[in-house]
Coordinates of C-alpha atoms in Angstrom, one line a residue:
M1 CA 0.1 0.0 -0.1
T2 CA 1.3 3.5 -1.0
A3 CA 0.2 6.4 1.4
V4 CA -0.9 9.9 0.3
T5 CA 1.9 12.0 0.9
D6 CA 2.6 15.5 0.6
Q7 CA 4.6 15.5 -2.7
D8 CA 1.9 13.6 -4.4
H9 CA -0.7 16.3 -3.7
A10 CA 1.6 19.1 -4.6
E11 CA 2.2 17.4 -8.0
H12 CA -1.5 17.1 -8.3
A13 CA -1.6 20.8 -7.3
D14 CA 1.0 21.9 -9.8
H15 CA -1.0 20.3 -12.6
P16 CA -4.7 21.0 -12.0
E17 CA -5.8 21.3 -15.5
D18 CA -4.4 17.9 -16.4
P19 CA -7.4 15.5 -17.0
P20 CA -7.7 12.0 -15.7
T21 CA -6.3 9.5 -18.2
G22 CA -6.6 5.7 -18.5
D23 CA -8.6 3.7 -15.6
E24 CA -8.0 6.9 -13.3
Q25 CA -11.0 8.7 -12.0
P26 CA -11.8 11.9 -10.5
S27 CA -12.3 11.9 -6.7
E28 CA -14.8 13.7 -4.9
S29 CA -14.0 17.2 -4.0
E30 CA -15.7 17.6 -0.5
P31 CA -13.2 17.8 2.3
A32 CA -12.5 14.8 4.3
A33 CA -12.2 16.7 7.5
A34 CA -15.6 18.0 6.9
A35 CA -17.1 14.8 6.1
T36 CA -15.9 13.4 9.2
A37 CA -15.8 15.7 11.7
E38 CA -19.5 17.3 10.8
D39 CA -21.0 14.1 10.0
E40 CA -20.1 12.1 13.2
T41 CA -21.2 15.0 15.4
G42 CA -24.4 15.6 13.4
E43 CA -24.1 19.4 13.7
Q44 CA -24.3 19.9 10.0
D45 CA -24.9 18.4 6.7
D46 CA -22.0 17.6 4.2
D47 CA -20.8 19.9 1.9
T48 CA -21.6 19.3 -1.8
S49 CA -20.3 21.5 -4.5
P50 CA -23.0 22.3 -7.6
S51 CA -20.7 19.8 -9.6
T52 CA -21.7 16.9 -7.0
D53 CA -25.2 18.0 -7.0
R54 CA -25.4 17.4 -10.6
T55 CA -23.6 14.1 -10.5
D56 CA -25.7 12.6 -7.5
S57 CA -28.7 13.5 -9.7
A58 CA -27.9 11.4 -12.6
T59 CA -26.1 8.4 -10.8
A60 CA -27.5 5.8 -8.0
W61 CA -26.2 4.9 -4.8
D62 CA -24.8 1.5 -4.3
D63 CA -26.2 -0.6 -0.8
G64 CA -25.7 2.6 1.1
L65 CA -22.1 3.1 0.4
I66 CA -20.6 6.6 -0.5
A67 CA -19.6 5.0 -4.2
R68 CA -21.3 6.4 -7.3
R69 CA -21.2 4.1 -10.4
V70 CA -20.7 6.4 -13.7
N71 CA -22.1 4.9 -16.5
E72 CA -21.0 5.5 -20.2
T73 CA -23.6 8.3 -20.8
T74 CA -22.3 10.5 -17.8
A75 CA -18.7 9.8 -18.0
T76 CA -17.9 12.6 -20.1
A77 CA -20.0 15.4 -18.0
T78 CA -18.4 13.7 -14.9
A79 CA -15.0 14.3 -16.4
T80 CA -15.6 18.1 -17.4
A81 CA -17.2 18.6 -14.0
T82 CA -14.3 17.5 -11.8
A83 CA -11.7 19.3 -14.5
T84 CA -13.7 22.7 -13.5
A85 CA -13.4 22.1 -10.2
G86 CA -9.8 21.1 -10.1
A87 CA -8.4 24.2 -8.3
V88 CA -10.6 23.5 -5.4
A89 CA -9.4 19.6 -5.4
A90 CA -6.0 20.5 -5.6
A91 CA -6.4 23.0 -2.4
S92 CA -8.0 20.3 -0.6
A93 CA -6.4 17.3 -1.7
E94 CA -4.5 16.5 1.5
Q95 CA -7.8 16.1 3.2
A96 CA -9.8 14.6 0.5
A97 CA -11.3 11.0 1.0
V98 CA -11.1 8.8 -2.0
V99 CA -14.6 7.1 -3.0
E100 CA -15.1 4.8 -5.4
T101 CA -16.5 5.9 -8.9
R102 CA -15.7 3.1 -11.3
A103 CA -18.2 1.0 -12.6
S104 CA -18.8 -2.7 -11.3
D105 CA -21.6 -4.9 -11.0
P106 CA -23.3 -5.2 -7.5
Q107 CA -22.1 -8.4 -5.7
T108 CA -24.0 -11.0 -4.9
A109 CA -23.7 -12.1 -1.4
G110 CA -25.4 -15.3 0.0
P111 CA -26.3 -15.6 3.7
L112 CA -23.8 -17.1 6.3
A113 CA -24.4 -20.7 7.2
Y114 CA -23.5 -22.5 10.6
E115 CA -22.2 -26.1 9.6
G116 CA -21.2 -29.2 11.9
A117 CA -20.5 -28.6 15.4
L118 CA -21.3 -25.0 15.5
R119 CA -24.8 -25.6 14.6
S120 CA -25.1 -28.5 16.8
R121 CA -24.2 -26.1 19.9
L122 CA -26.5 -23.1 19.0
D123 CA -28.9 -26.1 18.7
A124 CA -28.1 -27.0 22.4
L125 CA -27.8 -23.6 23.7
R126 CA -31.6 -23.0 22.4
E127 CA -32.8 -25.9 23.9
L128 CA -30.9 -25.2 27.1
V129 CA -32.5 -21.9 27.3
G130 CA -36.0 -23.2 26.7
L131 CA -35.6 -25.9 29.8
S132 CA -34.3 -23.6 31.9
R133 CA -36.9 -20.5 31.5
T134 CA -39.0 -21.8 34.4
R135 CA -36.1 -22.2 36.6
L136 CA -33.5 -19.5 36.2
D137 CA -34.4 -15.8 36.1
S138 CA -34.2 -13.8 32.7
R139 CA -31.2 -12.0 33.9
T140 CA -29.0 -15.1 34.1
L141 CA -30.2 -16.2 30.5
S142 CA -30.2 -12.7 28.9
E143 CA -26.5 -13.2 27.7
A144 CA -27.2 -16.9 26.3
G145 CA -30.3 -15.2 24.5
R146 CA -28.6 -12.2 23.1
V147 CA -25.9 -14.7 21.9
L148 CA -28.8 -16.8 19.8
D149 CA -30.4 -13.5 18.5
E150 CA -27.1 -12.1 17.2
A151 CA -26.0 -15.7 15.5
V152 CA -29.7 -15.8 14.0
A153 CA -29.0 -11.9 12.7
R154 CA -25.8 -12.9 11.6
R155 CA -26.8 -15.8 9.6
K156 CA -29.2 -14.0 7.3
L157 CA -26.6 -11.4 6.4
S158 CA -23.3 -11.9 4.0
G159 CA -21.3 -15.0 4.2
Q160 CA -18.8 -13.3 2.1
H161 CA -18.1 -10.1 4.0
T162 CA -15.9 -10.2 7.3
V163 CA -16.5 -7.3 9.4
V164 CA -13.4 -6.2 11.4
A165 CA -13.3 -3.1 13.8
I166 CA -10.2 -1.1 14.9
A167 CA -10.3 -0.2 18.2
G168 CA -7.7 1.5 20.4
A169 CA -6.8 4.1 22.9
T170 CA -6.7 8.0 22.9
G171 CA -3.7 8.7 20.6
S172 CA -2.8 4.9 19.8
G173 CA -3.0 6.0 15.9
K174 CA -5.8 3.7 15.3
S175 CA -7.7 6.5 12.7
Q176 CA -4.1 6.5 11.1
L177 CA -3.6 2.8 10.7
F178 CA -7.4 2.9 9.0
N179 CA -6.5 5.2 6.6
S180 CA -2.9 3.4 5.8
L181 CA -5.2 0.3 5.1
A182 CA -7.9 2.3 3.0
G183 CA -5.2 4.1 1.0
V184 CA -6.8 7.5 1.7
T185 CA -7.6 9.7 4.3
I186 CA -11.1 8.9 5.5
S187 CA -11.1 9.0 9.3
E188 CA -9.7 12.7 10.5
T189 CA -6.4 12.4 12.5
G190 CA -5.0 15.0 14.7
V191 CA -4.2 16.4 18.4
R192 CA -7.7 17.1 19.4
R193 CA -9.1 14.5 21.5
P194 CA -11.5 12.9 20.9
T195 CA -10.8 12.7 16.8
T196 CA -13.0 10.0 16.1
A197 CA -16.3 10.6 17.5
A198 CA -18.6 7.9 15.3
P199 CA -17.8 4.8 13.7
I200 CA -17.0 5.1 10.1
A201 CA -17.1 1.9 7.8
C202 CA -15.2 1.5 4.7
S203 CA -16.0 -1.8 2.3
W204 CA -13.8 -3.4 -0.2
S205 CA -16.4 -4.7 -1.9
D206 CA -20.2 -4.4 -2.6
G207 CA -22.9 -6.2 -0.8
A208 CA -22.2 -5.2 2.4
A209 CA -24.8 -2.8 3.2
S210 CA -26.7 -4.7 5.6
L211 CA -23.9 -6.0 7.3
I212 CA -22.9 -2.1 8.1
D213 CA -26.8 -1.3 8.9
R214 CA -26.7 -3.9 11.5
L215 CA -23.7 -2.1 13.0
G216 CA -26.3 1.1 13.1
I217 CA -23.6 3.2 10.9
P218 CA -25.4 5.8 8.6
P219 CA -24.8 6.2 5.0
R220 CA -22.9 9.2 5.4
L221 CA -20.0 7.6 7.3
R222 CA -19.5 4.7 5.0
R223 CA -16.4 5.0 2.4
R224 CA -15.0 3.2 -0.2
P225 CA -11.0 2.6 -0.1
S226 CA -8.8 3.9 -2.8
Q227 CA -9.2 2.4 -6.2
Q228 CA -5.3 1.4 -5.8
A229 CA -6.2 -0.3 -2.6
D230 CA -9.3 -1.8 -3.9
A231 CA -7.8 -3.0 -7.1
D232 CA -5.5 -5.4 -5.8
G233 CA -8.3 -7.4 -4.3
Q234 CA -6.0 -8.8 -1.4
L235 CA -8.8 -7.6 1.4
R236 CA -11.8 -7.8 -0.9
G237 CA -14.8 -8.9 1.3
L238 CA -13.5 -6.6 3.9
V239 CA -15.5 -4.3 5.8
L240 CA -13.4 -2.1 8.5
V241 CA -14.6 0.0 10.7
D242 CA -13.1 2.8 12.9
L243 CA -14.4 2.8 16.2
P244 CA -14.0 5.8 18.7
D245 CA -11.8 5.7 21.5
H246 CA -12.5 3.0 24.1
D247 CA -11.0 5.2 26.9
S248 CA -12.8 8.6 25.2
A249 CA -14.2 11.0 28.2
A250 CA -17.5 11.0 26.4
V251 CA -19.7 8.2 28.0
Q252 CA -21.5 8.0 24.3
H253 CA -18.3 7.1 22.4
R254 CA -17.5 4.3 24.9
E255 CA -20.9 3.0 24.5
Q256 CA -20.7 3.2 20.9
V257 CA -17.3 0.9 21.2
D258 CA -18.9 -1.7 23.6
R259 CA -22.3 -1.6 20.9
V260 CA -20.3 -2.5 17.9
L261 CA -17.6 -4.5 19.3
A262 CA -20.6 -7.2 20.5
L263 CA -21.7 -7.0 16.6
V264 CA -18.4 -7.3 14.7
D265 CA -16.7 -10.4 13.3
A266 CA -13.3 -9.5 14.5
V267 CA -11.4 -6.5 16.1
I268 CA -8.0 -5.3 15.6
W269 CA -6.5 -3.7 18.9
V270 CA -4.4 -1.0 18.3
V271 CA -1.9 0.0 21.4
D272 CA 1.2 2.2 21.1
P273 CA 4.4 2.3 23.4
E274 CA 2.8 3.8 26.3
K275 CA -0.6 2.9 26.7
Y276 CA 0.0 -0.9 25.9
A277 CA -0.4 -2.0 29.6
D278 CA -3.4 0.1 30.2
A279 CA -5.3 -1.3 33.0
I280 CA -8.7 -0.3 31.1
L281 CA -7.6 -1.9 28.0
H282 CA -6.7 -5.4 29.9
E283 CA -9.4 -5.5 32.4
R284 CA -12.5 -4.1 30.6
Y285 CA -11.8 -5.7 27.3
L286 CA -9.1 -8.1 26.5
R287 CA -9.5 -10.5 29.6
P288 CA -13.3 -10.5 28.7
M289 CA -12.8 -11.4 25.4
A290 CA -9.8 -14.0 25.9
G291 CA -12.0 -16.4 24.3
H292 CA -12.4 -14.8 21.2
S293 CA -8.5 -14.9 20.5
E294 CA -9.0 -16.5 17.2
V295 CA -10.8 -13.2 15.6
M296 CA -8.3 -10.9 17.5
F297 CA -5.6 -8.9 16.1
V298 CA -3.1 -7.0 18.8
V299 CA -1.1 -4.5 17.0
L300 CA 1.7 -2.1 18.6
N301 CA 1.4 1.0 16.4
Q302 CA 4.2 3.7 16.3
I303 CA 7.3 2.1 16.6
D304 CA 8.9 4.5 14.9
R305 CA 8.9 6.1 18.3
L306 CA 11.3 3.1 19.9
P307 CA 15.1 3.1 19.3
G308 CA 17.2 0.3 18.6
E309 CA 15.8 -3.2 20.2
A310 CA 13.2 -1.2 22.1
T311 CA 10.4 -2.6 19.8
D312 CA 11.4 -6.4 20.4
Q313 CA 11.3 -5.7 24.2
V314 CA 8.1 -4.1 24.2
L315 CA 6.6 -6.8 21.8
D316 CA 7.7 -9.4 24.1
D317 CA 6.2 -7.6 27.1
L318 CA 2.7 -6.9 25.3
R319 CA 2.7 -10.8 24.8
R320 CA 3.4 -11.7 28.3
L321 CA 0.4 -9.3 29.1
L322 CA -1.7 -11.3 26.6
D323 CA -0.6 -14.3 27.9
E324 CA -1.7 -13.4 31.4
D325 CA -5.0 -12.1 30.2
G326 CA -5.5 -15.6 29.3
I327 CA -5.0 -14.7 25.4
A328 CA -4.1 -17.5 23.4
L329 CA -1.2 -16.4 20.8
G330 CA -1.5 -17.4 17.4
E331 CA 2.6 -18.7 17.1
Y332 CA 4.0 -21.7 15.5
G333 CA 0.6 -22.6 13.5
E334 CA -1.6 -22.9 16.5
P335 CA -4.7 -20.7 16.8
G336 CA -4.7 -17.6 18.5
A337 CA -4.3 -14.0 18.3
T338 CA -2.2 -12.5 15.6
V339 CA 0.4 -10.1 17.3
L340 CA 2.1 -7.4 15.1
A341 CA 4.3 -4.4 15.2
L342 CA 4.2 -1.7 12.9
S343 CA 4.1 2.2 12.2
A344 CA 1.1 3.6 10.5
L345 CA 2.8 6.7 10.1
T346 CA 6.2 5.6 7.9
G347 CA 4.0 2.5 6.7
D348 CA 6.7 0.0 8.3
G349 CA 4.6 -3.3 9.1
V350 CA 1.4 -1.8 7.4
G351 CA 2.2 -5.0 4.5
E352 CA 2.6 -7.7 6.9
L353 CA -0.6 -6.6 8.7
R354 CA -2.4 -6.5 4.9
E355 CA -1.3 -9.6 4.2
S356 CA -2.3 -11.2 7.7
L357 CA -5.7 -9.4 7.1
G358 CA -6.0 -10.5 3.8
Q359 CA -5.7 -14.3 4.5
F360 CA -8.0 -14.1 7.5
V361 CA -10.7 -12.4 5.4
A362 CA -10.1 -14.8 2.6
E363 CA -11.0 -17.8 4.7
R364 CA -14.5 -16.3 5.4
G365 CA -14.3 -18.2 8.9
A366 CA -14.4 -15.2 11.0
P367 CA -18.0 -14.8 11.6
A368 CA -18.6 -18.6 12.7
R369 CA -15.4 -18.5 14.7
R370 CA -16.9 -15.2 16.6
I371 CA -20.3 -16.9 17.2
S372 CA -18.6 -20.1 18.4
A373 CA -16.4 -17.8 21.0
D374 CA -19.6 -16.1 21.9
V375 CA -21.2 -19.2 22.6
D376 CA -18.1 -20.5 24.8
A377 CA -18.6 -17.1 26.8
A378 CA -21.8 -17.4 27.4
G379 CA -21.3 -21.3 28.5
W380 CA -18.5 -20.2 30.9
R381 CA -21.1 -17.6 32.6
L382 CA -23.8 -20.0 32.9
R383 CA -21.3 -22.7 34.2
P384 CA -22.5 -21.8 38.2
V385 CA -26.2 -22.7 37.5
Y386 CA -25.2 -26.0 35.6
A387 CA -22.1 -27.6 36.5
T388 CA -21.2 -29.4 39.4
G389 CA -18.1 -31.5 40.6
R390 CA -19.9 -34.2 42.5
R391 CA -22.7 -36.9 41.8
T392 CA -25.9 -35.7 42.1
G393 CA -29.4 -37.6 42.7
L394 CA -31.1 -39.7 45.5
S395 CA -29.3 -43.2 46.1
E396 CA -31.4 -46.1 47.2
E397 CA -30.3 -46.0 50.5
A398 CA -32.0 -42.2 50.9
R399 CA -35.0 -43.6 49.2
D400 CA -35.1 -46.6 51.8
E401 CA -34.3 -44.0 55.1
F402 CA -37.2 -41.8 53.9
A403 CA -39.8 -44.6 53.8
A404 CA -38.1 -46.0 57.1
R405 CA -39.0 -42.6 58.5
L406 CA -42.5 -42.4 57.3
A407 CA -43.1 -46.0 58.5
D408 CA -42.0 -44.9 61.9
A409 CA -44.1 -42.0 61.7
V410 CA -47.5 -43.7 61.2
G411 CA -46.1 -46.5 63.7
A412 CA -45.9 -49.3 61.7
T413 CA -43.7 -51.1 64.1
A414 CA -46.1 -50.6 67.0
A415 CA -48.9 -51.8 64.6
G416 CA -46.8 -55.1 64.1
E417 CA -46.6 -56.0 67.8
A418 CA -50.3 -54.9 68.3
A419 CA -51.2 -57.2 65.9
E420 CA -49.0 -60.0 67.3
R421 CA -50.6 -59.5 70.8
S422 CA -54.2 -59.4 69.3
W423 CA -53.3 -62.9 67.6
L424 CA -51.9 -64.4 70.6
R425 CA -55.0 -62.9 72.7
N426 CA -57.5 -64.5 70.5
A427 CA -55.3 -67.8 70.5
N428 CA -55.6 -67.8 74.3
R429 CA -59.0 -67.2 74.3
A430 CA -60.0 -70.0 72.1
C431 CA -57.8 -72.4 73.7
G432 CA -57.7 -71.2 77.4
T433 CA -59.5 -72.9 80.3
P434 CA -63.2 -71.9 80.7
W435 CA -63.0 -70.6 84.1
L436 CA -60.0 -68.2 82.5
R437 CA -62.2 -67.3 79.8
L438 CA -65.1 -66.4 82.3
W439 CA -62.5 -64.1 83.8
R440 CA -61.5 -62.5 80.7
W441 CA -65.1 -62.0 79.7
Y442 CA -65.7 -60.1 82.7
E443 CA -62.7 -58.0 81.9
D444 CA -63.8 -57.2 78.5
R445 CA -67.2 -55.9 79.9
R446 CA -65.4 -53.3 81.7
E447 CA -62.7 -52.5 78.8
P448 CA -63.2 -51.7 75.2
A449 CA -62.6 -54.6 72.7
T450 CA -59.0 -54.7 70.9
G451 CA -59.4 -54.9 67.6
R452 CA -57.9 -52.1 65.8
F453 CA -54.6 -50.4 67.1
P454 CA -55.2 -46.6 67.6
L455 CA -52.5 -44.9 65.7
R456 CA -53.4 -41.5 66.7
A457 CA -55.3 -41.7 70.0
Q458 CA -54.1 -38.6 71.4
P459 CA -52.9 -35.0 70.2
D460 CA -49.6 -34.9 71.3
E461 CA -48.9 -37.9 69.5
E462 CA -50.3 -36.6 66.3
A463 CA -47.9 -33.5 66.9
T464 CA -45.3 -35.8 67.4
A465 CA -45.7 -37.9 63.8
R466 CA -46.3 -34.6 61.9
Q467 CA -42.8 -33.5 63.1
R468 CA -41.3 -36.9 62.2
V469 CA -43.0 -36.5 58.4
E470 CA -41.6 -32.8 58.4
Q471 CA -38.1 -33.9 59.2
A472 CA -38.3 -37.1 56.9
V473 CA -39.0 -34.7 53.9
R474 CA -36.1 -32.1 55.1
T475 CA -33.8 -34.6 55.4
V476 CA -34.4 -36.3 51.8
A477 CA -34.4 -32.8 50.1
D478 CA -31.4 -31.7 51.5
R479 CA -29.7 -35.2 50.1
A480 CA -31.5 -34.6 47.0
S481 CA -30.3 -31.3 46.4
A482 CA -26.6 -31.9 47.9
G483 CA -24.3 -30.8 45.3
L484 CA -26.6 -29.3 42.8
P485 CA -26.5 -25.5 41.4
G486 CA -28.2 -23.1 43.6
P487 CA -31.5 -22.7 41.4
W488 CA -32.0 -26.7 40.8
A489 CA -31.1 -27.1 44.4
Q490 CA -33.7 -24.7 45.6
A491 CA -36.2 -26.1 42.7
V492 CA -35.8 -29.7 44.2
R493 CA -36.3 -28.3 47.6
E494 CA -39.4 -26.8 46.8
A495 CA -40.6 -29.7 45.1
A496 CA -40.5 -31.7 48.2
V497 CA -42.0 -29.1 50.3
R498 CA -45.0 -29.0 47.9
G499 CA -45.6 -32.7 48.0
S500 CA -45.2 -32.7 51.9
Q501 CA -48.3 -30.7 52.0
G502 CA -51.2 -33.0 53.4
L503 CA -48.9 -35.8 54.0
P504 CA -49.5 -36.5 57.4
E505 CA -53.3 -36.6 56.9
A506 CA -52.9 -39.2 53.8
L507 CA -50.6 -41.2 55.8
D508 CA -53.3 -41.4 58.3
E509 CA -56.0 -42.4 55.7
L510 CA -53.8 -45.1 54.6
A511 CA -53.1 -46.3 57.7
A512 CA -56.5 -46.9 58.5
R513 CA -57.1 -48.7 55.2
A514 CA -53.9 -50.9 55.7
G515 CA -53.9 -51.5 59.4
L516 CA -55.5 -54.3 61.3
P517 CA -58.9 -55.6 59.9
P518 CA -61.8 -55.2 62.3
G519 CA -62.8 -58.2 64.3
R520 CA -60.7 -61.0 65.6
P521 CA -57.4 -62.3 64.0
P522 CA -58.0 -65.4 61.5
R523 CA -57.7 -68.6 63.3
P524 CA -55.2 -71.9 62.3
G525 CA -56.5 -75.0 61.1
W526 CA -55.2 -76.6 64.1
W527 CA -57.5 -74.4 66.8
P528 CA -60.6 -76.5 66.4
A529 CA -59.0 -79.6 67.8
A530 CA -57.4 -77.7 70.3
V531 CA -60.6 -76.6 71.4
L532 CA -61.9 -79.8 71.6
V533 CA -59.2 -81.3 73.6
Q534 CA -59.9 -78.1 76.2
A535 CA -63.3 -79.1 76.1
S536 CA -62.5 -82.7 77.1
M537 CA -60.8 -81.4 80.0
T538 CA -63.4 -79.6 81.2
I539 CA -66.0 -82.4 80.8
L540 CA -63.6 -84.6 82.7
Q541 CA -63.4 -82.0 85.8
V542 CA -67.2 -81.6 85.4
V543 CA -68.1 -85.5 85.4
G544 CA -65.5 -86.1 88.3
G545 CA -66.8 -83.4 90.5
L546 CA -70.4 -84.9 89.7
W547 CA -69.0 -88.3 90.8
L548 CA -67.9 -87.2 94.1
L549 CA -71.0 -85.2 94.8
G550 CA -73.2 -88.2 94.2
Q551 CA -70.7 -90.2 96.3
I552 CA -71.2 -87.3 99.3
V553 CA -75.1 -87.5 98.7
G554 CA -75.3 -91.2 98.7
V555 CA -76.6 -91.6 95.6
M556 CA -73.6 -93.4 94.2
A557 CA -71.4 -96.2 95.7
P558 CA -68.4 -94.8 97.5
N559 CA -65.4 -94.9 95.1
L560 CA -62.7 -91.8 95.4
G561 CA -60.0 -93.0 92.8
V562 CA -61.8 -92.5 89.8
P563 CA -63.7 -89.4 90.2
V564 CA -60.7 -87.8 91.8
L565 CA -58.5 -89.0 89.2
L566 CA -60.9 -87.6 86.6
M567 CA -61.0 -84.3 88.1
V568 CA -56.9 -84.1 88.4
A569 CA -56.8 -84.9 85.0
G570 CA -59.2 -82.3 83.7
I571 CA -57.8 -79.7 86.2
I572 CA -54.3 -80.3 84.6
G573 CA -54.6 -81.0 81.3
G574 CA -56.7 -78.0 80.8
P575 CA -54.1 -75.6 81.8
L576 CA -51.5 -77.7 79.9
V577 CA -53.5 -77.5 76.8
E578 CA -53.6 -73.9 77.1
W579 CA -50.1 -73.3 77.4
S580 CA -49.4 -75.7 74.7
C581 CA -51.8 -73.6 72.4
R582 CA -50.0 -70.4 73.5
V583 CA -46.3 -71.8 72.5
A584 CA -47.9 -73.2 69.1
A585 CA -49.5 -69.6 68.2
R586 CA -46.2 -67.8 68.9
G587 CA -44.8 -68.3 65.2
P588 CA -48.3 -67.6 63.4
A589 CA -48.9 -64.4 65.5
R590 CA -45.4 -63.1 64.6
R591 CA -46.0 -63.7 60.9
Y592 CA -49.4 -62.0 61.6
G593 CA -47.7 -58.8 63.1
T594 CA -45.0 -58.4 60.7
E595 CA -47.1 -59.0 58.0
A596 CA -49.6 -56.2 59.4
E597 CA -46.3 -53.8 59.8
R598 CA -45.3 -54.7 56.2
R599 CA -48.4 -53.7 54.7
L600 CA -48.3 -50.1 56.7
R601 CA -44.5 -49.7 55.6
E602 CA -45.6 -50.3 52.0
A603 CA -48.6 -47.9 52.4
A604 CA -46.3 -45.4 54.0
A605 CA -43.7 -45.9 51.4
G606 CA -46.0 -45.8 48.4
C607 CA -47.7 -42.4 49.6
G608 CA -44.2 -40.8 50.2
R609 CA -43.2 -41.6 46.8
A610 CA -46.3 -40.3 45.1
R611 CA -46.1 -37.1 47.1
V612 CA -42.6 -36.4 47.4
L613 CA -40.0 -38.8 45.9
D614 CA -41.5 -38.4 42.2
P615 CA -41.6 -34.7 42.3
V616 CA -38.0 -34.7 43.4
A617 CA -37.0 -37.4 41.0
A618 CA -38.6 -35.4 37.9
E619 CA -36.6 -32.1 39.2
L620 CA -33.5 -34.2 39.0
L621 CA -34.4 -35.7 35.7
R622 CA -34.9 -32.0 34.4
Y623 CA -31.7 -31.1 35.6
R624 CA -30.0 -34.0 34.0
E625 CA -31.2 -33.0 30.8
V626 CA -30.3 -29.3 30.9
R627 CA -26.6 -30.5 32.3
E628 CA -26.3 -32.7 29.3
Q629 CA -27.7 -29.6 26.7
Y630 CA -24.9 -27.6 28.8
G631 CA -22.2 -30.0 27.9
R632 CA -23.3 -29.9 24.1
V633 CA -23.0 -26.3 24.4
M634 CA -19.5 -26.4 25.9
G635 CA -18.7 -29.2 23.1
V636 CA -17.8 -32.1 25.5
G637 CA -20.8 -34.2 24.6
T638 CA -22.8 -36.0 27.1
A639 CA -22.1 -34.3 30.5
A640 CA -21.1 -36.3 33.4
R641 CA -23.9 -37.7 35.4

C-alpha cells in the first residue's frame, strides 16, 4: 500500500488542468475533515459542490456506500465537472477522501451458514434456554439469549464479508492505521481529542450494506478505499470499521465502542508504546474477550518512536501481558491472536498486517468463529448454574431411609406388635380354660374390645408424628439437592415441600385402610382340635366333680379313686392344653404382626413416593437433561451425571 503524501498532493496541485487518463477516475471534492467531523457529530450536513449535486442526480447509490456508479452516458459530464473544480480539489487534496467511482456490478452475497459442531452447539443452547426458563431468572439467561439472537441475525447476512473493527485508546493511531489500510484519508486524525466521534465504515466490495446497517452506521459515514487499495483484491470482502476511543471522556463514545464490538466478526486492537499495558484495556476488554483470541489482532503501533531493540522488548512484554490475560497467541501455527508491530505513519509493518488480514478475510471463517467464541463465553457464564463437581441424585439408601422414617411416623412397628398381641390374645381366648375365659369375659365387659390398634389416639402423638414427617421430608430434600447448583437445588427443595403438604393426613388415612382388619384375627386349622381337647378336659372335671358329689349325697357307691383321677386329669390337662396352644401360636402371631407391619410400611412408602420422591425425581431428571444440553453447548458431548 502506498500512503498519500504531501508530494503527491503537491504534484496534483501543480497540474490542476490535467484531465484524468486511463483507468483513473476523478475523486470527490468534499473535504474529508468536514465529512468526518461534521457528520460524526451530526451538527451539520455534508458540503457538496454544484458539480457534485449534478453528478448525484444523474447517478445511483449502491447499497448505502458512498460509491457512485458512472455509466458511459455520464462519463463525459463527470470528467468536465471534475476538470472545472480541479483547483478546489488541489487545494483540499491533503484532506480529500477517495471514494469509488468506477463502474462495477453489485456483488451477490449469500447468507452465512453454520455447519457441523457450531450448528449443534447453537441448537443445544437454544434447547438449554428453553428448558431453563422456569428455573432461572431472565437476567441469568439474558447473555445466552443475546448470543442466540445475534447468531440468527448474522446468519441471515452476507457470508462473503468479514466485519473487522479497529479499536484503540486515545492517541494510539488507530485512525491513521485505518487510513493507511484504505489508502486514503477517511478518518480524521490530529491532536484534538477525541478525534473519532462515531464509527466509520469502509468496505472493499459490494453487498455489505446490510452488515453495516446492523452496526447502526449511517450512509454518510460509509466509505470505499482508494482505487489502488481496492483494485489489488487482497482485502476483498473486508468491511473495516474505525471506532471511537474506548477510553474517551465522552460516555456515548465508550457506549458505541461496546455496542459495535459485540456485533463485529473480528477486532484489531491498536496499542502504542505508552499505553499497551493500560489497565482499562486489559481489564475491561482483553481479559473478558480472552476466548475470542482467534478473531483478534493486537497491533503495536508507533514503533518508529522506539529506538534500537526496544520494539522487540515492548513486543515481548505485550505478549506476556496477553498471556496473563488468558489470550492464546497464534504462534507456531496454533490458533490464537495475531500480534504484530508496525508504524502507520511510516508504513513499516503495514504490509504484513495487510497480508495477515487478507488471509484472514479470505478464509471466510471469522463470523462462525466469533459466534462460537460468543457461545463459549455465554456457556462459561452459565457454568455456576449448571455444572457441579459431584454426583447428584437420590441413592437407594436415601430412599429406603425416607420410607423408614415415614413408617416410624405412622407407627408401623407398634402396629405390628399390636397385631401380634391381638393374635395371641385371640389364641388364648379360644384355647384357654373355661374358668379363665369367664374371667377374661368379665374384664372385656369393663374395657373396650381390642380389635384395631389406635395409631393417633392422643393430640401429642399426632404432633410428634407430623414433626417426624416434616423431618423426613427435609432430610430427603437436602440429600437430593446436595451438590446441585443453587437454582436447581432450590427447585428440588420446593418440589419436596409442595409434596409434603397434606402428607401426614394422607398417611393417617392409608394407615387406617392398611392396618388391622376389624374383628378378631383369623384362626389356624389346628384351633378346633385344641378347643375340642380343652372341652374334653373341662368335661372330665365336671364328670369327676358330679361323681364325687353323688358319692357324698349317697346316690352312688363310694369310690374316690376314679372321680378324683378324672378331676385331676381335667384340672391339669386344661392349663397344659392352654400352654401348648400359646407356644404353638407364637409363630403364626409373629407372622401375622410382621405382615401387618409390612402392609403399613408399603402404604407409607407408596404415599411418600407419590407425593415427595416422584416430584423430586422429576426435578433431578430435568436437571440431568439441561446438564446434558450444557455439555453439548460446551462441546464436551454427554455431561457427567
